mmCIF file of C-alpha atoms in Angstrom:
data_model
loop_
_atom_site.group_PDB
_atom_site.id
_atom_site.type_symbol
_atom_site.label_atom_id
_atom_site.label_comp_id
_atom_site.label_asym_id
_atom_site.label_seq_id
_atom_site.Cartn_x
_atom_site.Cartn_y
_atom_site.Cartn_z
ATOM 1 C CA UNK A 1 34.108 69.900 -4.735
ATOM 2 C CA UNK A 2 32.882 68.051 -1.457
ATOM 3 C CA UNK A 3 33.918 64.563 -1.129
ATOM 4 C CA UNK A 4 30.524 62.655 -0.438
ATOM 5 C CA UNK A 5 30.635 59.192 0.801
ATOM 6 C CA UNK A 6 27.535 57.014 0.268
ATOM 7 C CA UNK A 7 27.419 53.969 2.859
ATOM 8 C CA UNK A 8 25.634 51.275 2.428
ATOM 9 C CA UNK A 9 25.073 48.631 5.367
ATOM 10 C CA UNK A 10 24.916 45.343 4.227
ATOM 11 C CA UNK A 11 23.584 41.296 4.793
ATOM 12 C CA UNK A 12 22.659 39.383 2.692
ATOM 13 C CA UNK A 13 22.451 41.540 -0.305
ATOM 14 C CA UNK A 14 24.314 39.720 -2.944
ATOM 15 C CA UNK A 15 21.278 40.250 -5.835
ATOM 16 C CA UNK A 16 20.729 43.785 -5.235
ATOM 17 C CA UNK A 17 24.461 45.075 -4.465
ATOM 18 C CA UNK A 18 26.911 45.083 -7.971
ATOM 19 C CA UNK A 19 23.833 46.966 -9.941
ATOM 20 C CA UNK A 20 23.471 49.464 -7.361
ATOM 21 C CA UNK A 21 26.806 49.775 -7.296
ATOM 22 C CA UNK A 22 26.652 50.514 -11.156
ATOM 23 C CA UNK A 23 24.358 53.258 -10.396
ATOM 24 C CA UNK A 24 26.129 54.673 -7.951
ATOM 25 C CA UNK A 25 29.034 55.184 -9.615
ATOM 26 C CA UNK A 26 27.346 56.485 -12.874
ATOM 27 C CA UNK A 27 26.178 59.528 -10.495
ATOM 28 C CA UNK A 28 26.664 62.851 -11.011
ATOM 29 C CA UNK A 29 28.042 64.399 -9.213
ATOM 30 C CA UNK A 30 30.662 62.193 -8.450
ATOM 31 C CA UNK A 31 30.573 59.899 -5.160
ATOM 32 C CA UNK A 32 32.448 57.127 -3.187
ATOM 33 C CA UNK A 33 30.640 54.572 -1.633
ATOM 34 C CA UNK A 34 31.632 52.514 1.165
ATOM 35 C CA UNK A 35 29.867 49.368 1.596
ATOM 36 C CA UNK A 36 29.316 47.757 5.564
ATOM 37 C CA UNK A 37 29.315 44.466 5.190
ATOM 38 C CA UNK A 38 28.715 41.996 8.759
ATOM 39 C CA UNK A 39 29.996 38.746 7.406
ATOM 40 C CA UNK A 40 26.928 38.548 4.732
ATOM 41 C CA UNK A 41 26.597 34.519 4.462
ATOM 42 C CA UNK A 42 25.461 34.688 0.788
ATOM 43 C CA UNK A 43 29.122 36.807 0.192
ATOM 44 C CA UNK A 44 28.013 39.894 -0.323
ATOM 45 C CA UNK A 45 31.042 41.162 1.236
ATOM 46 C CA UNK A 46 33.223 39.388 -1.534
ATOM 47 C CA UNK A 47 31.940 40.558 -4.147
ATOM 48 C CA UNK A 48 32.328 44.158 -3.103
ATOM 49 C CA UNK A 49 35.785 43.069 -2.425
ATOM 50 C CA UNK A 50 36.928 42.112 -5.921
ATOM 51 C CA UNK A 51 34.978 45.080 -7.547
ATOM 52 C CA UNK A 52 36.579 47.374 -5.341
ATOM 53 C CA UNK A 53 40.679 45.925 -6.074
ATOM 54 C CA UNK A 54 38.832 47.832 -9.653
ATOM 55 C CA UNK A 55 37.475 50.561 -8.366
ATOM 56 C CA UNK A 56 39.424 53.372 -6.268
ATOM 57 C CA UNK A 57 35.814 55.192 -5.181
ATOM 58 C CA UNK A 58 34.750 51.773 -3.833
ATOM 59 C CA UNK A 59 35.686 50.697 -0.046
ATOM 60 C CA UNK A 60 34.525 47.988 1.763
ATOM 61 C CA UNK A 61 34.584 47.839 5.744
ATOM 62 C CA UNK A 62 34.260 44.174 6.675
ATOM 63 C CA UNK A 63 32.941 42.928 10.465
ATOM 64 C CA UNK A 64 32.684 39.803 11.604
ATOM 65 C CA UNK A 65 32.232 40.939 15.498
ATOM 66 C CA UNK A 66 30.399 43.321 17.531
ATOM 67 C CA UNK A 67 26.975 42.948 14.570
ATOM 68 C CA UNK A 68 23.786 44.434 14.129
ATOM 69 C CA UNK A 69 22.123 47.278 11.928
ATOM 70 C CA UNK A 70 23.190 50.146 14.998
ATOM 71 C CA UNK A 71 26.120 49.054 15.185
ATOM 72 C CA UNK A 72 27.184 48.634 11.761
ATOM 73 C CA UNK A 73 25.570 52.023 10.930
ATOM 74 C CA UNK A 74 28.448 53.504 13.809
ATOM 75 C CA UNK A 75 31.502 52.180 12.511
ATOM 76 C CA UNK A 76 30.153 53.044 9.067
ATOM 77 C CA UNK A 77 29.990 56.760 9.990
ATOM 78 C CA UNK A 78 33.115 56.708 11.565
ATOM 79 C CA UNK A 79 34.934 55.086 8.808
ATOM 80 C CA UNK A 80 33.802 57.222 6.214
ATOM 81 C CA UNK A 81 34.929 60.255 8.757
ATOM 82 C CA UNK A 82 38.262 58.858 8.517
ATOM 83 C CA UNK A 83 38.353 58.274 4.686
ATOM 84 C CA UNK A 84 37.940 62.078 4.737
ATOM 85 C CA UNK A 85 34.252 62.871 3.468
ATOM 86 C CA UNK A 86 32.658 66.112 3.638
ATOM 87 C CA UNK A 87 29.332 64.614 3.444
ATOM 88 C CA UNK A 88 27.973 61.107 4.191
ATOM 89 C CA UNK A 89 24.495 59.829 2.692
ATOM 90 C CA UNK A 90 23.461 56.723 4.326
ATOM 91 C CA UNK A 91 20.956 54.394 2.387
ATOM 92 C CA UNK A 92 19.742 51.112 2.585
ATOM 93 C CA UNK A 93 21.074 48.902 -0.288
ATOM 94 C CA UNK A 94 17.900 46.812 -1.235
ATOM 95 C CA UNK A 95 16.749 49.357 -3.625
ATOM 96 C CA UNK A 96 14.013 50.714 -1.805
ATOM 97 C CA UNK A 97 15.905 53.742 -1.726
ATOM 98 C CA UNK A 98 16.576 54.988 -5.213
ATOM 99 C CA UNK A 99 19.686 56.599 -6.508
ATOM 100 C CA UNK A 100 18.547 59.381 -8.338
ATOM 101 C CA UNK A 101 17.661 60.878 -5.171
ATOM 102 C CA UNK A 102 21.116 61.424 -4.148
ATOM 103 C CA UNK A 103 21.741 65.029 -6.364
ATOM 104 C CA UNK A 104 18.690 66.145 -5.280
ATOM 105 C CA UNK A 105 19.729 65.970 -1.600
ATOM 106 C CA UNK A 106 23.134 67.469 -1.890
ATOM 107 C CA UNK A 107 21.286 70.508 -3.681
ATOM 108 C CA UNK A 108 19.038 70.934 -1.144
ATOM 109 C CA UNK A 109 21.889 70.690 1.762
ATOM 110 C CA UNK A 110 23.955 73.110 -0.923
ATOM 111 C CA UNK A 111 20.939 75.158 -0.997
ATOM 112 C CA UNK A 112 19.313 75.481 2.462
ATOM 113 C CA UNK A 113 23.030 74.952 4.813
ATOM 114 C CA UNK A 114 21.065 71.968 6.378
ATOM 115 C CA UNK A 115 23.153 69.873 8.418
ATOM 116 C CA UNK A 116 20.783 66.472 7.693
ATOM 117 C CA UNK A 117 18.670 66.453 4.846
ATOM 118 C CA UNK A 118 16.020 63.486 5.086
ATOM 119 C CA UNK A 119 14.548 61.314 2.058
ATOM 120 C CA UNK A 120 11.102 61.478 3.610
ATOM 121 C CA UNK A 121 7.761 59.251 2.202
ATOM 122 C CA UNK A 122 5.506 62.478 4.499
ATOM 123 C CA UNK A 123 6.071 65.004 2.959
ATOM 124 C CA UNK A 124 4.080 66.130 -0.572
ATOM 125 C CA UNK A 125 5.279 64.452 -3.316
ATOM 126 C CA UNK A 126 6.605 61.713 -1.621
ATOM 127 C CA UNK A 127 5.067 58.265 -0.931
ATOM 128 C CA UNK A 128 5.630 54.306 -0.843
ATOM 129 C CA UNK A 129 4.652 51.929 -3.504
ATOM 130 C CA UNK A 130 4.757 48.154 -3.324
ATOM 131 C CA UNK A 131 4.859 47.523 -0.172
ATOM 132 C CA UNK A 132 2.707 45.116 2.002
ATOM 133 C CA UNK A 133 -0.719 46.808 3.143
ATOM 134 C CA UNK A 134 0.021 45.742 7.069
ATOM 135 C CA UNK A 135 3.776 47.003 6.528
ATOM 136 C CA UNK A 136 2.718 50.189 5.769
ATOM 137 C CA UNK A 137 0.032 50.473 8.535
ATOM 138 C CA UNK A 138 2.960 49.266 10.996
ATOM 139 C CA UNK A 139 5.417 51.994 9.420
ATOM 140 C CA UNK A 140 3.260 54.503 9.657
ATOM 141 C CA UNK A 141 2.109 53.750 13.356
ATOM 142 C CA UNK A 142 5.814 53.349 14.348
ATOM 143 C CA UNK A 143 6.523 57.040 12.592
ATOM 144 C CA UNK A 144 3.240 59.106 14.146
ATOM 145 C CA UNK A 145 4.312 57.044 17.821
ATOM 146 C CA UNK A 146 8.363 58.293 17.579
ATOM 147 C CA UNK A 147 7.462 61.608 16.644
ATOM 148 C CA UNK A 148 4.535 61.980 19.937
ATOM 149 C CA UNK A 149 7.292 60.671 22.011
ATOM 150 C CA UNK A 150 10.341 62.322 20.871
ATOM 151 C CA UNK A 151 8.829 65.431 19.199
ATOM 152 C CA UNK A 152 11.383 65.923 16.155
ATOM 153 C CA UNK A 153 11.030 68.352 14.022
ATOM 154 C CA UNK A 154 10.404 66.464 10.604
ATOM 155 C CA UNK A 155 7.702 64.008 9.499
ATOM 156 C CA UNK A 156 9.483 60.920 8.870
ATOM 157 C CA UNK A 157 11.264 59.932 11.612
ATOM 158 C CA UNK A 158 11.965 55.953 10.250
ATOM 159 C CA UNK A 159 13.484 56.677 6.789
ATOM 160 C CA UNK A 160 17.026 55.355 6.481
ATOM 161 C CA UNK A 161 17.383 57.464 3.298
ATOM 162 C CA UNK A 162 19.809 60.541 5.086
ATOM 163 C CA UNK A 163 22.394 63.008 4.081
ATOM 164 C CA UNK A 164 24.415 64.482 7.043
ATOM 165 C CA UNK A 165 27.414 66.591 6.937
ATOM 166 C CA UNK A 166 30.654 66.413 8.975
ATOM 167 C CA UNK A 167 29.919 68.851 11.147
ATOM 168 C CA UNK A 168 27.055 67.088 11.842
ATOM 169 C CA UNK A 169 28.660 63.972 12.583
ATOM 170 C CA UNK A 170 32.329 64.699 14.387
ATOM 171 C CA UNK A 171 29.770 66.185 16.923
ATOM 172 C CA UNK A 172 28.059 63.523 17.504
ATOM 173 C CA UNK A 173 28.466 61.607 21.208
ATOM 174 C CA UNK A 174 29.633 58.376 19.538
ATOM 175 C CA UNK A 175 30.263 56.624 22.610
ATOM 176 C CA UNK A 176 26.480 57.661 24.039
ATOM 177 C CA UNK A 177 24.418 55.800 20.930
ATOM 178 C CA UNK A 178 23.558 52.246 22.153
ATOM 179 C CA UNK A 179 21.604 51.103 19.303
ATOM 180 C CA UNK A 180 21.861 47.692 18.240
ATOM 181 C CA UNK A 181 19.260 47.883 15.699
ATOM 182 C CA UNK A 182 17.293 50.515 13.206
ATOM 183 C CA UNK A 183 16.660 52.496 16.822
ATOM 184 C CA UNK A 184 20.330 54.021 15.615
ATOM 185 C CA UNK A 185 17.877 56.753 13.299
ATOM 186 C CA UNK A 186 16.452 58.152 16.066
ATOM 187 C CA UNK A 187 19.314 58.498 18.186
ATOM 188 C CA UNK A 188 21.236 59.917 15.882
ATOM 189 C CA UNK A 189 18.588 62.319 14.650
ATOM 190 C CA UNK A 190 18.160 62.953 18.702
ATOM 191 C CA UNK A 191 21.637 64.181 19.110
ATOM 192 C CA UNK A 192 21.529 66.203 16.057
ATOM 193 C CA UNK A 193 18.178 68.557 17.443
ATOM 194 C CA UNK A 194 19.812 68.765 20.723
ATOM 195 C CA UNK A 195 22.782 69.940 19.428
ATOM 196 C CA UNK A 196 21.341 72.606 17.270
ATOM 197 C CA UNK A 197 21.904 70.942 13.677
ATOM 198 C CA UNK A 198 18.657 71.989 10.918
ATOM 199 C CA UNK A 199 17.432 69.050 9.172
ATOM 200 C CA UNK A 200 15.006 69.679 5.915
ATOM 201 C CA UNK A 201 13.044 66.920 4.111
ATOM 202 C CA UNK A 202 12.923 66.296 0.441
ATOM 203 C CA UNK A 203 10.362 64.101 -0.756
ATOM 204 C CA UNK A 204 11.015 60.341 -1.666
ATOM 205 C CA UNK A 205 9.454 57.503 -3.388
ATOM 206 C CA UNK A 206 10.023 54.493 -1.133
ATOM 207 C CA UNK A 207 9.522 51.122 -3.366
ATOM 208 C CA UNK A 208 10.017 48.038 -1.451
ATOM 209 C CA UNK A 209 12.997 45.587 -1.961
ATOM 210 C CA UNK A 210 13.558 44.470 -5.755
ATOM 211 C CA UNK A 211 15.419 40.715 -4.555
ATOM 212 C CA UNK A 212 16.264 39.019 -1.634
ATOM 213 C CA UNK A 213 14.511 39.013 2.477
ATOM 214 C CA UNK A 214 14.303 41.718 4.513
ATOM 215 C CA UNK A 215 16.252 41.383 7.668
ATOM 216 C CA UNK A 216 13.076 43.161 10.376
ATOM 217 C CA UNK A 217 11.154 41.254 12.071
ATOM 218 C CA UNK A 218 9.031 41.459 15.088
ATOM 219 C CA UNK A 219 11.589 40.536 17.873
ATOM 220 C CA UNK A 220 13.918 44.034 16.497
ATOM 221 C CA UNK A 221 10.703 46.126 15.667
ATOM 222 C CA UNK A 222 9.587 45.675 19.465
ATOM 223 C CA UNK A 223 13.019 46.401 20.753
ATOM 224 C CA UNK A 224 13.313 49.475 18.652
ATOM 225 C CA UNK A 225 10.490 50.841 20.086
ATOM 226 C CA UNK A 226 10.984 49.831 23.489
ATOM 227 C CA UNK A 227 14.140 51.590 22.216
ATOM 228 C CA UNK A 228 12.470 54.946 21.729
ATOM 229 C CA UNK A 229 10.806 54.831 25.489
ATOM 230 C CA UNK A 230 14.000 54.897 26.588
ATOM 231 C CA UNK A 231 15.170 58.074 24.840
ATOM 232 C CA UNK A 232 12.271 59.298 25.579
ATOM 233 C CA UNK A 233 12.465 58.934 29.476
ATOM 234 C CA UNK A 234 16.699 58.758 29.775
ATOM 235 C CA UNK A 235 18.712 60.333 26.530
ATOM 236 C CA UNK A 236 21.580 59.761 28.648
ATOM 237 C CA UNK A 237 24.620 62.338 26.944
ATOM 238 C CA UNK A 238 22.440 61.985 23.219
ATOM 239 C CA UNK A 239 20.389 65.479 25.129
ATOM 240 C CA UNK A 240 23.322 67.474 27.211
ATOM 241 C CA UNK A 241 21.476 68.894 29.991
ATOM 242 C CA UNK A 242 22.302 72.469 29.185
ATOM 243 C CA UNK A 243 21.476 72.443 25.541
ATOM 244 C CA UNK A 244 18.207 74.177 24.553
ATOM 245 C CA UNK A 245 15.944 70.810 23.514
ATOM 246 C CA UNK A 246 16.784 69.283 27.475
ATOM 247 C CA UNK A 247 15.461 72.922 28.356
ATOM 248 C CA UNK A 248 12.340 72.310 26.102
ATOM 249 C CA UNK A 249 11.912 69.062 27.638
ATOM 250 C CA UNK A 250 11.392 70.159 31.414
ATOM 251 C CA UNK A 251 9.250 72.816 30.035
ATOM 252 C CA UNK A 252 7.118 70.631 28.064
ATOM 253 C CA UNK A 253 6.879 67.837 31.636
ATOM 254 C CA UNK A 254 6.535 70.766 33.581
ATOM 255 C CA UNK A 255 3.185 71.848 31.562
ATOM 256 C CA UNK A 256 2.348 68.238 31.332
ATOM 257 C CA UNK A 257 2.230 68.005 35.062
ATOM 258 C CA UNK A 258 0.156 71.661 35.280
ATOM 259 C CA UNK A 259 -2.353 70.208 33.213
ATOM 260 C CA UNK A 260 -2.861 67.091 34.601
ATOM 261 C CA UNK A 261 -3.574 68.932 38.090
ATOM 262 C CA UNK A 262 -2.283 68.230 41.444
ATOM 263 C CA UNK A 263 -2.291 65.000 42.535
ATOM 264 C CA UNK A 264 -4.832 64.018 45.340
ATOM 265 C CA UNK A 265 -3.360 64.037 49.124
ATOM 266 C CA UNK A 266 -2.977 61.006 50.707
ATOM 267 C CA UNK A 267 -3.659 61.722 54.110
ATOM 268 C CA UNK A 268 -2.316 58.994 56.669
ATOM 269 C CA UNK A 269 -4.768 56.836 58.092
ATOM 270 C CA UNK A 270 -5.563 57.477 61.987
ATOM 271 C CA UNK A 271 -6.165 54.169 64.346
ATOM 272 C CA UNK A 272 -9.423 54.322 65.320
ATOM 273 C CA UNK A 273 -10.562 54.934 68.855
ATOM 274 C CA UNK A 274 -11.398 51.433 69.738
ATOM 275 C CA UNK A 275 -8.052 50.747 68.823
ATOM 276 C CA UNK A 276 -6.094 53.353 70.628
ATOM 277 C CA UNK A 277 -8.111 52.322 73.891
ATOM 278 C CA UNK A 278 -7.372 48.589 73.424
ATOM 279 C CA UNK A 279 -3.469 49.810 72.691
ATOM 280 C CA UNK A 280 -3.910 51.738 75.818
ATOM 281 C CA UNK A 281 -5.308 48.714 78.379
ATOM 282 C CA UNK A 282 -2.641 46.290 77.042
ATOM 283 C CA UNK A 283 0.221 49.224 77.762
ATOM 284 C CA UNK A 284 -1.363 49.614 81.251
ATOM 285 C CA UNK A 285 -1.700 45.692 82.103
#
């Protein structure tokens, strides 16, 4: 049977975390989870700690350095690569993202050989519920302006509800993905369309946080999508430049550019004759 790793990046999450951890266990089938934890002040880490001396499917990766959701989410992937999963399912560990969702998605990768399949709120039968009206408008906004940019090929680009293989993952350009914040979605879903990998969408009910604050807030959603211009305009080594979606790209700017027309010449100006005589007195005095 695959090993599946479930990780879970973590601040401040000390109400929510030991009941989802109860649910997460109960699963079948069977998973490990590995929690992130960057120095939670409320101990959120510490708890995790003691319940996992308990628990052998329980690990805990603990940073005090080097913090942020992007980065977290990186050394989280690469951890549970080294623990040895098959399969790692990323979720956030508020409860918005529910449990029983988890089968479902290793059926569907069982089922369709997808190398990412995405808990997704756009597709039909999915949704949100609970959440704040202008939350949902921003959500939404962010999601329709990532997918103009960046053109995936799925309808919810912002969900941090995702199963990817290891395939999927040992090829991805580690050292490329600069996110600091939630931006680390889209880059990683970036490198996986450039480099081939089918993702599918099952749907999802999103239901906003049962306890504690959520960590966004203006200054990271404005850098996240200041973020996304820059995929947009320099991928960097997330797009090689001989892989089919960098070939799509030119394509798509090339059309861009047809349609738009050429661009009006700009003829240099000529001196006038007045001034050319004048030039020509003061050269002969």
């Amino acid at each position: 049977m695959s090993r599946v790793i479930v990780m879970l990046p973590t601040y401040n999450e000390a109400e929510n975390i030991e009941p989802l951890l109860d649910a997460l266990l109960a699963l079948e089938p069977r998973v490990e989870i590995l929690v992130v934890d960057d120095d939670s002040p409320d101990k959120t880490w510490l708890l995790v700690q003691r319940r996992a001396a308990e628990e052998p499917r329980l690990h805990l990766l603990y940073r005090k350095t080097d913090r942020g959701r992007g980065k977290a989410g990186v050394a989280g992937m690469r951890k549970a690569l080294e623990l040895g999963a098959d399969a790692v399912i990323e979720m956030d560990a508020d409860w918005s993202h529910d449990p029983r969702y988890i089968p479902r998605m290793i059926a569907a990768a069982e089922r369709t050989g997808a190398a990412i399949v995405i808990g997704s709120r756009r597709v039909d039968g999915g949704g949100e519920a609970g959440r704040h009206p202008l939350r949902a408008i921003i959500t939404w906004a962010a999601n329709a302006y990532i997918r103009l940019l960046l053109e995936f090929p799925v309808r919810d680009t912002t969900t941090g509800y995702r199963y990817y293989t290891r395939a999927c993952l040992e090829a991805m350009p580690w050292e490329a993905i600069r996110a600091e914040g939630p931006e680390i979605l889209q880059e990683l879903m970036l490198a996986a369309d450039a480099r081939g990998f089918r993702m599918v969408e099952i749907p999802i009910r999103f239901v906003d946080r049962r306890a504690g604050r959520s960590n966004f807030n203006l200054r990271i959603m404005l850098r996240s999508l200041g973020s996304i211009v820059r995929l947009w305009l320099r991928p960097g080594a997330l797009v090689p430049e001989g892989s089919d979606l960098a070939r799509r790209r030119r394509q798509r700017r090339r059309r861009r550019l047809r349609a738009a027309g050429p661009r009006p010449r700009r003829d240099r100006p000529h001196p006038s004759p007045g001034v050319s005589l004048a030039a020509t007195a003061q050269g002969a005095g």
